[in-house]
XYZ file of C-alpha atoms in Angstrom:
83
model
C 50.818 -19.729 34.799
C 48.281 -22.456 35.713
C 49.891 -22.565 39.393
C 48.943 -18.660 39.433
C 45.458 -19.241 38.345
C 45.213 -22.088 40.756
C 46.010 -19.871 43.673
C 43.774 -17.501 42.610
C 40.740 -19.938 41.793
C 41.369 -21.238 45.381
C 41.188 -17.684 47.089
C 37.628 -17.314 45.324
C 36.584 -20.405 46.562
C 37.563 -19.812 50.247
C 35.872 -16.338 50.247
C 32.751 -18.225 48.806
C 32.903 -20.558 51.642
C 33.492 -17.841 54.077
C 30.231 -16.069 53.150
C 28.122 -19.107 53.635
C 25.918 -18.765 56.449
C 24.877 -21.242 58.792
C 21.268 -20.656 60.543
C 20.053 -22.457 63.532
C 16.818 -24.617 63.468
C 15.406 -21.827 65.525
C 16.530 -19.029 63.523
C 14.924 -20.890 60.534
C 11.810 -21.389 62.274
C 11.488 -17.650 63.083
C 12.135 -16.532 59.622
C 9.651 -18.807 58.045
C 6.919 -17.247 60.562
C 8.523 -13.753 59.811
C 7.717 -14.498 56.023
C 4.098 -15.142 56.415
C 3.680 -12.340 58.178
C 3.687 -12.672 61.878
C 4.778 -10.453 64.430
C 7.555 -11.280 66.898
C 4.838 -11.581 69.481
C 3.054 -13.836 67.538
C 5.863 -15.980 66.697
C 6.996 -16.234 70.291
C 3.357 -17.335 70.930
C 3.630 -20.252 68.467
C 6.958 -21.177 69.125
C 6.288 -20.767 73.204
C 9.010 -18.347 73.754
C 9.410 -14.988 74.823
C 9.024 -11.959 72.403
C 12.772 -11.021 73.083
C 13.847 -14.687 72.480
C 12.341 -14.235 68.840
C 13.824 -10.996 68.316
C 17.146 -12.578 69.308
C 17.098 -15.291 66.731
C 15.984 -12.907 63.998
C 18.663 -10.304 65.035
C 21.074 -13.338 64.794
C 19.780 -14.410 61.429
C 20.094 -10.695 60.146
C 23.665 -10.360 61.579
C 24.771 -13.896 59.972
C 23.060 -12.760 56.664
C 24.209 -9.081 56.657
C 20.974 -7.630 56.002
C 19.179 -4.770 57.750
C 15.474 -5.566 58.025
C 13.538 -8.446 58.393
C 12.008 -8.512 55.151
C 15.676 -8.384 53.555
C 16.736 -11.269 55.724
C 13.655 -13.262 54.638
C 14.261 -12.615 50.999
C 18.225 -13.329 51.156
C 17.627 -16.476 53.079
C 15.276 -17.706 50.350
C 17.510 -16.852 47.864
C 20.347 -18.894 49.509
C 17.776 -21.776 49.995
C 18.366 -21.495 53.722
C 14.357 -21.221 54.427
């Protein structure tokens, strides 16, 4: 029986490790500005990139964190201590 428990435990750990999202530095920067209430346009001006680039980074973070809104993404990133 200990062998079975060990295999089950390994599977759970593997599933947990798979779910850990890794955000790029730019994704983290964008989410921190979103958290402060900035629009994509304003973030673009602050980071000296285009509006579309900001949206690209935010959408990538949303995909990685499996969220559907910017607010959900920021909340989940905070809970996971990614930002």
